[in-house]
Each structure stands twice: as C-alpha cells, then as structure tokens.
XYZ file of C-alpha atoms in Angstrom:
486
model
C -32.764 -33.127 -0.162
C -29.627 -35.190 -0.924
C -29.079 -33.389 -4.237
C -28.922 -30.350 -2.320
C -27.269 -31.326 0.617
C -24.603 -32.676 -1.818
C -24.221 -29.217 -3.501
C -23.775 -27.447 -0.231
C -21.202 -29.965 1.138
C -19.567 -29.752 -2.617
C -19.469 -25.414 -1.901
C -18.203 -25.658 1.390
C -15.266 -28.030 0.800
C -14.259 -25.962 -2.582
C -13.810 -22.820 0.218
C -11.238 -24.941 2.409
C -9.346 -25.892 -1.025
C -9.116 -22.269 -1.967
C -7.564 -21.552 1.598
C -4.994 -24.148 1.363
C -4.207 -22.705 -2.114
C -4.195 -19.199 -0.997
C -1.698 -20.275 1.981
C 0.430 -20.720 -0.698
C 0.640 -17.343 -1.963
C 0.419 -15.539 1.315
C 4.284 -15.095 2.037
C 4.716 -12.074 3.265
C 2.594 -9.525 5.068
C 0.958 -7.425 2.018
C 0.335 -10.617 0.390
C -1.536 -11.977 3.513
C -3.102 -9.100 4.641
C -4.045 -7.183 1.316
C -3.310 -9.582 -1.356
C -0.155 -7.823 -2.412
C -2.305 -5.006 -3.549
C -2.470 -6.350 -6.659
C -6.306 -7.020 -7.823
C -7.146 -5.953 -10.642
C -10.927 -4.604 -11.875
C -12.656 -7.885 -12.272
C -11.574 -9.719 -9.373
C -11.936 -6.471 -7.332
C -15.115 -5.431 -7.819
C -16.618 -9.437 -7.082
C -14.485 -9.068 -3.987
C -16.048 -5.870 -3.000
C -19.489 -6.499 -3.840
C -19.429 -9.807 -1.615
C -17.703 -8.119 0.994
C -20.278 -5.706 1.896
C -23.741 -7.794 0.685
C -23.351 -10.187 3.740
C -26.213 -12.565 5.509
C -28.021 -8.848 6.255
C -28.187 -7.657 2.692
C -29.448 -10.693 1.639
C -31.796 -12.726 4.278
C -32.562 -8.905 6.080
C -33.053 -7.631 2.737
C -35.571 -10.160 1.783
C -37.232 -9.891 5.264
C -37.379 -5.601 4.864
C -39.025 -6.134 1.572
C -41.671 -8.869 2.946
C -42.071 -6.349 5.360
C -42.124 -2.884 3.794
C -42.804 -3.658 -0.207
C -40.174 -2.185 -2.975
C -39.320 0.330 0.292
C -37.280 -2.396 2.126
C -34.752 -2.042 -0.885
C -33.263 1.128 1.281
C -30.679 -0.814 3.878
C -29.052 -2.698 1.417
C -29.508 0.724 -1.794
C -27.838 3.101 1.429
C -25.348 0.584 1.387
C -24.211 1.042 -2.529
C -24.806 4.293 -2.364
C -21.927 4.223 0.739
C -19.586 2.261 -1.805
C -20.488 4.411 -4.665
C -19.315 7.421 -2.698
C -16.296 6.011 -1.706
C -15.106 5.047 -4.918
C -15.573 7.769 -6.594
C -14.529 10.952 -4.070
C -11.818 8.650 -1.683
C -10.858 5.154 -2.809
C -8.262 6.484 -5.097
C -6.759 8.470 -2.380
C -7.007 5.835 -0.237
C -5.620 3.462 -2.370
C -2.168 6.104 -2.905
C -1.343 5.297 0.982
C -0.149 2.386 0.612
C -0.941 1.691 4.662
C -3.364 -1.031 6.445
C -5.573 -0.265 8.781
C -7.554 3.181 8.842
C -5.925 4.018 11.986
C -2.312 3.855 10.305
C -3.955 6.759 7.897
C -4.938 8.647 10.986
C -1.479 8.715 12.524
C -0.290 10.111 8.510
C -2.736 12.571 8.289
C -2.276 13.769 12.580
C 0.963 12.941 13.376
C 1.033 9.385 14.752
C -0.982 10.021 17.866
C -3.831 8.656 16.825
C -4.153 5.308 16.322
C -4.549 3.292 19.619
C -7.682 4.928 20.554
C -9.132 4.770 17.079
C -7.775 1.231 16.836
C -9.997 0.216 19.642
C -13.353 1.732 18.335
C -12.180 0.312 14.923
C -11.241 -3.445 16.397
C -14.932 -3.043 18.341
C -17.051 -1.982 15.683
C -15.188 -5.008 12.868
C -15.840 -7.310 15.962
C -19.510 -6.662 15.938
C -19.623 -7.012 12.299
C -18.144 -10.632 11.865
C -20.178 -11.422 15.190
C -23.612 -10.790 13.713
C -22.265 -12.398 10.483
C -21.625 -15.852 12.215
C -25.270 -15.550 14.499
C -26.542 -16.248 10.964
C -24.870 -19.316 10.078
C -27.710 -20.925 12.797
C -30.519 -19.708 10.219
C -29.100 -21.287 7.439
C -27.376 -24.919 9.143
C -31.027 -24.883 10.819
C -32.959 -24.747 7.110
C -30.460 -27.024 5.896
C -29.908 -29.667 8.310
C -32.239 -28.809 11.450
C -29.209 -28.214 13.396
C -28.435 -27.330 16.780
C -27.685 -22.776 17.089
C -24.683 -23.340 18.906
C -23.654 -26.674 16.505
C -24.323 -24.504 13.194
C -22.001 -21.541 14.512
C -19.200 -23.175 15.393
C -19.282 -25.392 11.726
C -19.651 -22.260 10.226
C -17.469 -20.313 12.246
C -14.978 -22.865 11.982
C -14.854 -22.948 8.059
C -14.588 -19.414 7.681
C -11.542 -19.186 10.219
C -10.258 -22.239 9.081
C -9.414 -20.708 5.351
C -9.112 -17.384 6.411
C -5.918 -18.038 8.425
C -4.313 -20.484 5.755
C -4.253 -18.064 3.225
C -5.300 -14.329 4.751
C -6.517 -11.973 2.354
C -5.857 -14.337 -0.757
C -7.895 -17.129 0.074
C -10.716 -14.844 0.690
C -10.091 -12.899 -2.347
C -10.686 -16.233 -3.932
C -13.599 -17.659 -2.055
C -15.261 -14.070 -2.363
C -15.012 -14.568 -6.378
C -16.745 -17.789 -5.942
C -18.980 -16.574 -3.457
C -19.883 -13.600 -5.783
C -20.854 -15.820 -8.818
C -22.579 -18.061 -6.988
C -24.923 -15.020 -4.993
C -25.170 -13.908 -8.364
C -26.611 -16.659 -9.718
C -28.711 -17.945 -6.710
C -30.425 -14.730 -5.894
C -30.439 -12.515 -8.832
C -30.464 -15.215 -11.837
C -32.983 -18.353 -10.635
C -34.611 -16.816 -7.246
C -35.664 -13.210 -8.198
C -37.810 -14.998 -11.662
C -39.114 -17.441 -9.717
C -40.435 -16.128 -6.680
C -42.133 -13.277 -8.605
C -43.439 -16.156 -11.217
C -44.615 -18.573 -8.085
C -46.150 -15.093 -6.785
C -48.332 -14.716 -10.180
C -46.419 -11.900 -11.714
C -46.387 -8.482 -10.854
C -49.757 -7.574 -11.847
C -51.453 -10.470 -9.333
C -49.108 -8.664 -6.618
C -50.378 -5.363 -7.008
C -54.006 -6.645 -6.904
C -52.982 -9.321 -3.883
C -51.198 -6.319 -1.606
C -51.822 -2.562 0.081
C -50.697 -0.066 -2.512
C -48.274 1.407 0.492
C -46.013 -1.993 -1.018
C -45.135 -0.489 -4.111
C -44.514 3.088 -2.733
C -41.015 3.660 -2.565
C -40.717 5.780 0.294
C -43.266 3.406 2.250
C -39.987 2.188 4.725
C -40.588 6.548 6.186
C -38.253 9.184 5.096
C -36.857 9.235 9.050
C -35.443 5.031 8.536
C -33.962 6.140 4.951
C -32.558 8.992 6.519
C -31.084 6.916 9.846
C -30.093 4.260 6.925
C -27.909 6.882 5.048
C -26.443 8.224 8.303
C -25.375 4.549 9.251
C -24.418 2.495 5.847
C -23.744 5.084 3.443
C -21.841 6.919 5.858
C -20.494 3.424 7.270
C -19.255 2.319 4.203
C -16.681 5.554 3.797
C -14.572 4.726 6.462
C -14.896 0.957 7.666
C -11.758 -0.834 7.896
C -13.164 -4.179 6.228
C -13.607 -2.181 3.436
C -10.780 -0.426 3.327
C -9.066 -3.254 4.023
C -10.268 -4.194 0.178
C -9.386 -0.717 -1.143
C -5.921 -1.655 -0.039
C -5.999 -4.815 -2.438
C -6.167 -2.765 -6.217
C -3.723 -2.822 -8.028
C -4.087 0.616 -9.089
C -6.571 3.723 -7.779
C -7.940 3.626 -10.925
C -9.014 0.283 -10.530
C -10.429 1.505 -7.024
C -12.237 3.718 -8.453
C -13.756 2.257 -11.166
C -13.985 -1.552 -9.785
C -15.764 0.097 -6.730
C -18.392 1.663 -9.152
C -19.106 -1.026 -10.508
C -19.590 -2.756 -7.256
C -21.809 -0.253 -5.959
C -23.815 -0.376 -8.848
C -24.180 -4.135 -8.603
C -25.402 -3.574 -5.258
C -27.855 -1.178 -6.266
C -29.718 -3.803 -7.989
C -29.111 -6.446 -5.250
C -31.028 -3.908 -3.394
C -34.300 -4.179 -5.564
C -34.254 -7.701 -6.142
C -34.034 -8.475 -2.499
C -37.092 -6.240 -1.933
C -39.140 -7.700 -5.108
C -38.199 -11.169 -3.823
C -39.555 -10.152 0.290
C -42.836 -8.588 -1.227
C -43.584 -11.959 -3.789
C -42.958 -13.462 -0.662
C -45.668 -11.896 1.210
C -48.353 -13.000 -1.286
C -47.172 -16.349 -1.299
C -46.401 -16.431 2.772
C -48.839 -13.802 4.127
C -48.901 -14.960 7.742
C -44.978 -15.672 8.653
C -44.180 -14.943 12.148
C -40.907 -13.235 11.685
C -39.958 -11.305 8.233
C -36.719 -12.652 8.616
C -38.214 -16.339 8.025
C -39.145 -15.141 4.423
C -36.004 -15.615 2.454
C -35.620 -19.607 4.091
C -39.383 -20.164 3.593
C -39.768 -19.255 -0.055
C -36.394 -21.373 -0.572
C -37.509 -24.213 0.925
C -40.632 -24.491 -0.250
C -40.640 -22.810 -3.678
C -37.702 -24.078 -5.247
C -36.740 -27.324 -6.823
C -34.520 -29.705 -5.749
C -30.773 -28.509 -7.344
C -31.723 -24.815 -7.398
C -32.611 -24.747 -3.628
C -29.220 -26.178 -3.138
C -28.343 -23.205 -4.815
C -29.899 -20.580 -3.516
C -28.960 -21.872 0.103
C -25.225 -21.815 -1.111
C -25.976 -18.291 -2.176
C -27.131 -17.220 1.441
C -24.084 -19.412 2.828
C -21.583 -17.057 0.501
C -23.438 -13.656 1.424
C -22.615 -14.799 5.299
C -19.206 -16.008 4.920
C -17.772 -13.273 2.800
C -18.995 -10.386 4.949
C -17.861 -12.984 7.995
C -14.266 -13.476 6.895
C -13.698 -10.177 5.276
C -15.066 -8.215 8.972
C -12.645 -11.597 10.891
C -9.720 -10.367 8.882
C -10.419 -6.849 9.716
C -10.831 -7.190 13.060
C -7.265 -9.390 13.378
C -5.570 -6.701 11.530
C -6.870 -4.064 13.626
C -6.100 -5.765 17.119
C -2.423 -6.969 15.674
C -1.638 -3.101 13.841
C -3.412 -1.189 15.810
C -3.754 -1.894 19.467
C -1.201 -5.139 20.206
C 2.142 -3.675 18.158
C 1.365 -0.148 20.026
C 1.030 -1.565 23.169
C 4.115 -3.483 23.624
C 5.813 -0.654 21.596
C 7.391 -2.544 19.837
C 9.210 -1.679 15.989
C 8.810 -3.603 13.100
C 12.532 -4.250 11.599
C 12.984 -3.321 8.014
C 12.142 -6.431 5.704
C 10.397 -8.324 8.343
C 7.167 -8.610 6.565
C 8.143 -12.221 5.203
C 8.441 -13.313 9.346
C 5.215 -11.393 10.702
C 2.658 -13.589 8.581
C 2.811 -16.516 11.299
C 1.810 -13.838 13.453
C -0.946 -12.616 11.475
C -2.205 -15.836 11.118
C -1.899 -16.352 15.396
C -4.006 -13.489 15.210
C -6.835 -14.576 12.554
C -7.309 -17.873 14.641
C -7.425 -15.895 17.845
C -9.952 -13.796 17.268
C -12.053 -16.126 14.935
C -11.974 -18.255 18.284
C -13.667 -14.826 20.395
C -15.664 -13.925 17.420
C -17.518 -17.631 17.362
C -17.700 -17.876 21.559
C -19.615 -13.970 21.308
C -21.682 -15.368 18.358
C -22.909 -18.221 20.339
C -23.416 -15.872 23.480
C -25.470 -13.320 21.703
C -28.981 -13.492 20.256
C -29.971 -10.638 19.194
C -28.323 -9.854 15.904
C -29.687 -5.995 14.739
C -29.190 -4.991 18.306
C -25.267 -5.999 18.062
C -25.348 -4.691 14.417
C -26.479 -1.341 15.748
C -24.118 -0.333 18.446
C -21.563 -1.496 15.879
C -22.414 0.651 13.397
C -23.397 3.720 15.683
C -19.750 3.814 17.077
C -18.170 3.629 13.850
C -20.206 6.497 12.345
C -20.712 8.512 15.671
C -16.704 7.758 16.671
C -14.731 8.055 13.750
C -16.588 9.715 10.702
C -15.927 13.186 11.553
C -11.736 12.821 11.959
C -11.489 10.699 9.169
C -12.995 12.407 6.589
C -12.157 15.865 8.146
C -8.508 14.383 7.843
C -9.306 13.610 3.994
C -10.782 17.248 3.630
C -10.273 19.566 5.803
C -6.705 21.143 6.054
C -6.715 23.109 9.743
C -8.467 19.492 11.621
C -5.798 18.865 13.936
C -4.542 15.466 16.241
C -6.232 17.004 19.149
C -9.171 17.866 17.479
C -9.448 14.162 15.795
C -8.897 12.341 19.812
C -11.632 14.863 20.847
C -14.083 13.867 18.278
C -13.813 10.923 18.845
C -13.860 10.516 22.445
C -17.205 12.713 22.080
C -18.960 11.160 19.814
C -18.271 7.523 21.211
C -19.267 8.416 24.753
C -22.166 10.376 23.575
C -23.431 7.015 21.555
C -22.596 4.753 23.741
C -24.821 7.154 26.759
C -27.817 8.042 24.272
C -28.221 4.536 23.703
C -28.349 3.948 27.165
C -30.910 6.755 27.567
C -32.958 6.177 24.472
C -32.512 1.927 23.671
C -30.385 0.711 21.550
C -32.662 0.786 18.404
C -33.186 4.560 18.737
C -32.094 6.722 15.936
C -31.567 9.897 18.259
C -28.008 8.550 19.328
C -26.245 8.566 15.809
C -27.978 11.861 15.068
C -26.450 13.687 18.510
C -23.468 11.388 18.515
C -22.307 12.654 14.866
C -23.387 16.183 15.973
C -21.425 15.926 19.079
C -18.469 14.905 17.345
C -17.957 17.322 14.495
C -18.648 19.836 16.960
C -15.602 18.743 19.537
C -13.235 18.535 15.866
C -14.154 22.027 14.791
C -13.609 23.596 18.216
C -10.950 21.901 19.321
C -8.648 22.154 16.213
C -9.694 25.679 15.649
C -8.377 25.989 19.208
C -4.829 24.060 19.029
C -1.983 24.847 16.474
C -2.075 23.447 13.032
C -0.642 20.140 12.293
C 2.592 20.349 11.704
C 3.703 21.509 8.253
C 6.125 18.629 7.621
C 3.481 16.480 8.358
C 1.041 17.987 6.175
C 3.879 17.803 3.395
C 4.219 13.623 4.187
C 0.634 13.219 3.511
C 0.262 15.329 0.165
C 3.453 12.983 -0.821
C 1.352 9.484 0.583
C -2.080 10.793 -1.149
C 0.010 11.789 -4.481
C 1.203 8.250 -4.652
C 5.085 9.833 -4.832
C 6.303 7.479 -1.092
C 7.177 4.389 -0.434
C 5.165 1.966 1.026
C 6.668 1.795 4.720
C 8.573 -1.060 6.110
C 7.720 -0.417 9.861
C 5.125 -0.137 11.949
C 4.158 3.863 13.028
C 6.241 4.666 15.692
C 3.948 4.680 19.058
C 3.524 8.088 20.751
C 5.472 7.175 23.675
C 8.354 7.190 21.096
C-alpha cells in the first residue's frame, strides 16, 4: 500500500500548506472568521457542500444504504433538502446581516437579550458536531495504518486544528475546495462505477437482494420523518453553516451557490446508498454496516484509487470537523466569553482580536480531541446534538425570521422549554428515541406563541433596526452587542 499511503501523506501535508497560506490572509477578524465575506459562487458552493457532507454523510451513508437499499439515501437527501431550504427562503436574508454567530442575529431581531443562553445551546450542539467528526478519524487511521483509536484522533485532530487556527476561515475555505474535488472524485467519479461494476451491475443486484432494497421508502416513513425534523430542519439554523452563509460575497451568491450545493448533495445522497447496497452483494455478512464503506475500499479498489477514495473519506471528516471546530470557537469567544466578562469591543479592533480568535480555535480543538477520545459512541453524541439544536432553537429563530409579534421573552421561553423538555424525554425514552424532538419542538413553539402573545411587542425601533440589517441598508457593526447587564 505504499502508493497509497504516499497519496494520503501527499493530501494531508497539502492541508497544513493551505493553513500556513491562509494565515496569511487572515488579518483581521471578518477575514479570519468569515473569509472577509467575500466568496464568490464557485468557491462557495464547494465550501458548502463539504461543510455539511462530513464522515456521516459519507461512511454512515454508505453503511444506511448496505443496510436499508436505495432507502438509506434519506439522512444524507434530508440533509440537502435542509440546505436547499435555506438557500432559497433565508440565506439571502441571512447573508444582509452582516453579523457572526446566530446568536448575534437573535439579539437584532429581540433586542440583545438573547444571546448568552442561546450561545450556550449553540456552543453545545457545534461541540457535539466536531466531536463525532474527529471519533471518525480512528475508522479511517485504523483502515489505513492499523492504528491505535486514541493515536488516530489526536493525528487527525491535530491536523485539522493545526490549519484551522493558522489561517481561520480562509484556510478552510481552501482545504474545503480541495477537499470537495477530491470527495468528488473519490466517491462519486471512480467508487460509485466500480462498486456497482464489482457488484455485477444493477440487474445481478436486483436478482442477488430482497426487493424491500430498491423500495424507496424501505428506511419507514416514521425515520424519514424524524430525519426531516432533525437535518432538514438542522440545517436552517446551525451556526457552522451559517457561519458559511456569512462568507458570500453577495446574497445572491447565497442563494444560488447554496442551490447548487444542495443539489450536489442530493446526488451524494443516492450514490452513497447505491454504493452501501453493491456493497451488500459483494459483503453480505459484515458485522457492522458501518464497516461497508472501508471494506469495499480496501478490498475492491486498486492500488492509487484506494488511496483515493480513503483521501475522499479523510476530506468528508475534516471539513465537517474544522468547519463545526471553527463554529464552536466562534460561538464560545462571541457568544458566551465576550458576554461574560462584559466586556466592549473598541471600534477598529478587529485587526487585534484575531490572536484571540486563534487562542480560541486551539483551545477548544484541544477539548474537542480529549471528548473525542473519551466518547465511543458516535450517533448517540450526534443525537443529543442535533435534538437540542432543533428542539432549543428552531422555533425563535425562524419565528424571529417570520413572525412579526415573537417577542425576547417569548424566544428565552422557547428555548428554555424545548431544551429541558429534550434533554428530560431523552432521559425518559433513551437517547435514540424519536419522541423527544417531536414533544421537544412541540413544547417549544408552544412556550413562543404563548408567551409573546402574552408580553408587549418588541420594541418598534428595534423592529425598524432589523428591516434596515435584513434590507442590506446598515453597516456591518464594529462592536460586540452590548450585554444585557448594559
């Protein structure tokens, strides 16, 4: 395997020189945390489809479809069907604020009481996300090399925080262009033919597997359903991908970039499954589905390709690793550490905060790769990650985006609700249940409609600031929102 190891070593030392090069553009804080909002559509939508087709998408995708048939296409279609939403109905919006974090838009839209609590659901919930990401740097070292778990996460780990504080948001702008091309290639270009050609063609899978395979609601309408609730629904209001909203350079390249990102996905989604079930034919007795996507690699592919391939998986886990790492430093630095030593960002001080932001990059790639190697169980960490986004801060921020009358109170009671009512029903029900983002999201639109029905409207000058922000017609602010105490 010396060809391939040589093109994975090759990969992996191209994504350190693109964070020293990146370092070099990152001078001030939009540069470093949103690449100076100045991606255009190409480089935007690669960005955003690596972003949210991470190690799940692609080795969970494989595994759903070895699993399910053409049905284990859902996770990953639920999840273009998310992006698809948002750029089309919000990212333009979105894009018009000209803020960072999805709390900053809260305080906008409420008033600026808002965002620490939000800030800490948000900082959990991106935690999770680039925790599960690194778990499956093990998978991969271990096909590769046979390496030690806790060995292959911290090499991983270490790469991917490594560039991501040289450069912030540039050097992974760059590495996720790379990291797109080479997924593309890898998955959809040499291992989608192949396995279905090692797998005798379509026609010797139909007669080698149960007809429920190639039935496209086979997965059960209830998963699709709990899939929509969670990804599509996810994908609206996560701050790792807002985070790349932020980055356009216009919000009509938002809007259209993202389509064509979600699109891409869309078809991500169906090779991932076709490549699972040719998998199943060829593999029938694997002991975990998961084991598919590194079985058919290693044992299907020639030498080069599998190289390949490999690097593909590598670049699905590192771009949704450093994109949710990124996120979560922003949150914890924006969000929760500025607000809590109330302090106020001087005018022009973005140039001096990006040694900060990099303090806080390293910092939490440090907690993200010590929880990595803690944890085992990567869809149960997924889960509660995803159910208190959805169940904590749907309903406020897209009431905030369309409803008029939703009020501050209203927003801090919905999501107060909705967390603690997730965070008990999976105590009650298990963690893998679907009941507690189905009550939780109840729970919480309730406690937004009642309680801002019952407390005065937001104030009008308020309202007026954020029809100026969503216009486009204000500034970009030079300080941080001023904390409630203030």
């Amino acid at each position: 395997m010396a060809v391939d190891y040589t093109v994975i070593v090759v990969y992996l030392a191209a994504m350190l020189a693109m964070g020293w090069w990146g370092m070099r553009r990152a001078r001030s804080k939009s540069e470093f945390l949103v690449a100076g909002r100045r991606l255009g559509p190409a480089m935007y939508s690669g960005t955003m489809a690596a972003i949210v087709l991470g190690g799940a998408s692609t080795i969970g995708g494989v595994g759903l479809g070895y699993q399910y048939g053409l049905s284990g296409a859902w996770m990953v279609f639920t999840i273009g069907l998310g992006l698809l939403a948002l750029s089309v109905l919000f990212s333009a919006r979105i894009a018009r604020l000209k803020v960072y974090t999805v709390s900053e838009m809260l305080d906008l839209r409420y008033g600026g009481r808002a965002g620490l609590i939000t800030g800490v659901v948000m900082w959990a919930y991106t935690l999770m996300l680039a925790v599960t990401s690194t778990i499956a740097y093990a998978t991969i070292f271990d096909v590769l090399f046979d390496m030690d778990r806790t060995l292959a996460i911290v090499l991983g780990g270490s790469i991917v925080v490594a560039y991501s504080t040289l450069g912030g948001m540039w050097s992974i702008t760059l590495t996720d262009m790379v990291q797109f091309v080479v997924k593309t290639i890898g998955v959809l270009l040499l291992l989608l033919p192949i396995a279905v050609v090692k797998a005798g063609g379509f026609a010797e899978m139909r007669a080698q597997l149960p007809t429920g395979y190639f039935d496209p609601l086979g997965i059960g309408g209830e998963t699709i359903f709990t899939y929509v609730l969670i990804y599509t629904f996810g994908m609206l209001i996560g701050q790792d991908i807002w985070q790349r909203v932020f980055t356009a350079r216009s919000d009509r390249t938002a809007k259209w970039g993202g389509t064509v990102a979600g699109t891409y996905c869309l078809a991500y989604a169906v090779a991932g499954a076709v490549i699972g079930t040719a998998a199943k034919v060829l593999y029938p007795g694997l002991a975990s589905p998961d084991d598919a996507f590194a079985t058919i690699v290693k044992d299907e592919l020639p030498v080069g390709v599998r190289g390949l391939v490999l690097a593909a998986a590598l670049a699905a886990v590192m771009s949704t690793s450093s994109g949710a790492l990124i996120a979560c430093a922003t949150v914890a630095d924006n969000d929760i550490w500025s607000r809590l030593r109330g302090a106020v960002r001087p005018a022009g001080g973005e140039h001096d905060e990006v040694k900060g932001n990099r303090a806080f990059i390293l910092v939490m790639g440090l907690a993200v790769t010590g929880t990595a190697i803690a944890l085992n169980d990567v869809v149960e960490a997924l889960t509660v990650a995803y159910n208190l986004l959805v169940g904590g801060l749907l309903v406020p921020v897209l009431g905030g985006l369309l409803w008029r009358r939703g009020t501050v109170q209203g927003a801090l009671a919905s999501v107060v609700t909705g967390g603690l009512a997730v965070v008990g029903l999976m105590a009650g029900y298990g963690i893998l249940a679907n009941e507690p983002v189905y009550y939780g999201l109840l729970a919480s639109l309730a406690a937004y409609v009642a309680v801002s029905l019952a407390t005065p409207a937001t104030d009008a000058t308020v309202l007026a600031a954020w029809r100026e922000r969503l216009a486009g017609r204000a500034p970009e602010p030079l300080s941080e929102p001023v904390p409630a105490s203030q």
